[in-house]
Structure formats: C-alpha cells, structure tokens
Short mmCIF file of C-alpha atoms in Angstrom, two decimals:
data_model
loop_
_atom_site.label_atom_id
_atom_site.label_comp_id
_atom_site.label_asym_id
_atom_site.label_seq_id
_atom_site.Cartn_x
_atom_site.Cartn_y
_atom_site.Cartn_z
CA UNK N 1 101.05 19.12 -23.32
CA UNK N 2 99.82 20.06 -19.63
CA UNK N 3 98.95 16.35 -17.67
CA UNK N 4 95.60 16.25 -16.75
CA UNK N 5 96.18 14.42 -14.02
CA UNK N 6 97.75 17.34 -12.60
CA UNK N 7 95.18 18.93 -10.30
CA UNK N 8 94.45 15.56 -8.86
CA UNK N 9 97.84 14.85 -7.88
CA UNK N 10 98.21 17.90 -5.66
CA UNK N 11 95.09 16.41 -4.03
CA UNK N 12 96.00 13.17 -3.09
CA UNK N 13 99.67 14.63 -2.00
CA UNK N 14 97.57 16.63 0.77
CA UNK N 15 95.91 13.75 2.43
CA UNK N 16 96.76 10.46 3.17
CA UNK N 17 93.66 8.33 3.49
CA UNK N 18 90.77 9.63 1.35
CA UNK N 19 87.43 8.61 0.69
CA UNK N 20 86.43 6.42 -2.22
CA UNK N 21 84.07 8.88 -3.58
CA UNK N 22 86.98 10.81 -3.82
CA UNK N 23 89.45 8.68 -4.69
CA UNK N 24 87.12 7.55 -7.73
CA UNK N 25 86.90 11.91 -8.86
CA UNK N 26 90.40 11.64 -8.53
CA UNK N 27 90.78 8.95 -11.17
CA UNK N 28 87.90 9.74 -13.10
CA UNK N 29 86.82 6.47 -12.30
CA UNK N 30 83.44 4.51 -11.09
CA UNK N 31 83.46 3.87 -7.30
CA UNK N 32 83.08 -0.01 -8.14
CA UNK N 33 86.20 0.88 -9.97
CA UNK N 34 87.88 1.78 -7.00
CA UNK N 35 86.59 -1.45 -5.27
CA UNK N 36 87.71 -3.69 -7.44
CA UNK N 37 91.33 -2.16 -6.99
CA UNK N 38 91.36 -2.66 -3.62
CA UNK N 39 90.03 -5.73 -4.02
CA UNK N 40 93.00 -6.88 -6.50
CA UNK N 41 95.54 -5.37 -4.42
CA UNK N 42 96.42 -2.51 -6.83
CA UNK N 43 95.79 0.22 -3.86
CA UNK N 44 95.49 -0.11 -0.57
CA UNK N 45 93.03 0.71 2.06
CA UNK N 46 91.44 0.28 5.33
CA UNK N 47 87.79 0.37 6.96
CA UNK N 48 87.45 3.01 9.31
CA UNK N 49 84.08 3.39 11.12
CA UNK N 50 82.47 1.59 8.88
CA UNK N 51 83.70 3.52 5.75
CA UNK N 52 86.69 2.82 3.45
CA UNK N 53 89.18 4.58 3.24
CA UNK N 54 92.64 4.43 0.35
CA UNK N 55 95.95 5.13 0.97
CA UNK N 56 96.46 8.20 -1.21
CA UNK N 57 100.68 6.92 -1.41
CA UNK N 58 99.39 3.69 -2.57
CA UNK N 59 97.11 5.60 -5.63
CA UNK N 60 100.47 7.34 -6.32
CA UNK N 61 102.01 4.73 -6.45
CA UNK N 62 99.54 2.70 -8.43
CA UNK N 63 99.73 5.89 -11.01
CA UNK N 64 103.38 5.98 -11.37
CA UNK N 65 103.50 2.36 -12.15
CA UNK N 66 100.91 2.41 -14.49
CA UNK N 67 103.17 5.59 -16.09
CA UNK N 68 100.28 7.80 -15.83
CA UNK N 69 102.13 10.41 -13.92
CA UNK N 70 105.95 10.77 -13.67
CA UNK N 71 107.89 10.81 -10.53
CA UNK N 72 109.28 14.39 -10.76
CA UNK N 73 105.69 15.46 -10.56
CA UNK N 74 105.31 15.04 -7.04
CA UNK N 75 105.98 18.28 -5.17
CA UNK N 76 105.76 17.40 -1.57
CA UNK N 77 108.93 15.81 -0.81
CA UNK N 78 107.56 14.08 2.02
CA UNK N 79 104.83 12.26 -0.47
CA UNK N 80 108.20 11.04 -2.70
CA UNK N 81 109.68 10.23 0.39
CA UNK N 82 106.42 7.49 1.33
CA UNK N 83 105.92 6.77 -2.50
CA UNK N 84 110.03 5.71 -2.95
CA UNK N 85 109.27 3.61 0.04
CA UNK N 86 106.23 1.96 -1.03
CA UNK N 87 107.76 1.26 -4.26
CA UNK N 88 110.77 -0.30 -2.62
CA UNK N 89 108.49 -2.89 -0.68
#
C-alpha cells in the first residue's frame, strides 16, 4: 500500500520554511490546526513580515514521530541530515 503522504513529503523536502496555508494542504489539516501546533510546540516556526512561516524539518520531524511517515522515505539526504539533527536535540 502506496503512503499517501507521499507527494507531500517531496514538498516539504524542497523548502524549508513554508506557509501555513501550505503547511495545512500538506497535512490535510485546518490552518487553526496548524496554529495550534505551533502553539504547543509540536512544529516550529517564525513570523516573517508579518506572516508565519513553519519549519518544513520540524513538520518532518513532527511526522516521523507521530509514525506517519518512515525515515527511509526521505530522499534528499540533506533533509535526513537536518531531520537526524532535530531529532537529536
């Protein structure tokens, strides 16, 4: 059985910081949704000229943990490279 999250993986391994509009597609999530993460610590982000803005690692991260997605997934070895890390702190 194909993961579903698949397509949305290879997005968030592109870019770092994404929108929440699009980090809520992503998930297939509601934008409050996304909020409320970042809110409870469970991804991180930053405001940048007045927007938000999540740390596509930390989403990764946040996926993996939640066993959602598996580790060998990841293609861009540079993305395993800054998920391993944020996993380690």
């Amino acid at each position: 059985m194909e993961n579903p999250f698949k397509e949305q993986i290879e997005g968030l391994e592109f870019y770092r910081w994404i929108s929440v509009d699009d980090c809520s597609e992503k998930l297939n999530v509601s934008k409050r949704t996304v909020f409320k993460y970042l809110k409870e610590g469970k991804i991180r982000g930053v405001k940048w000229k007045n927007r938000r803005l999540v740390d596509s690692v930390s989403v990764i991260g946040f996926l993996l943990e939640k066993r959602v997605i598996e580790y060998e997934q990841l293609k861009s070895e540079e993305m395993k490279k800054m998920v391993k890390r944020k996993l380690i702190e």
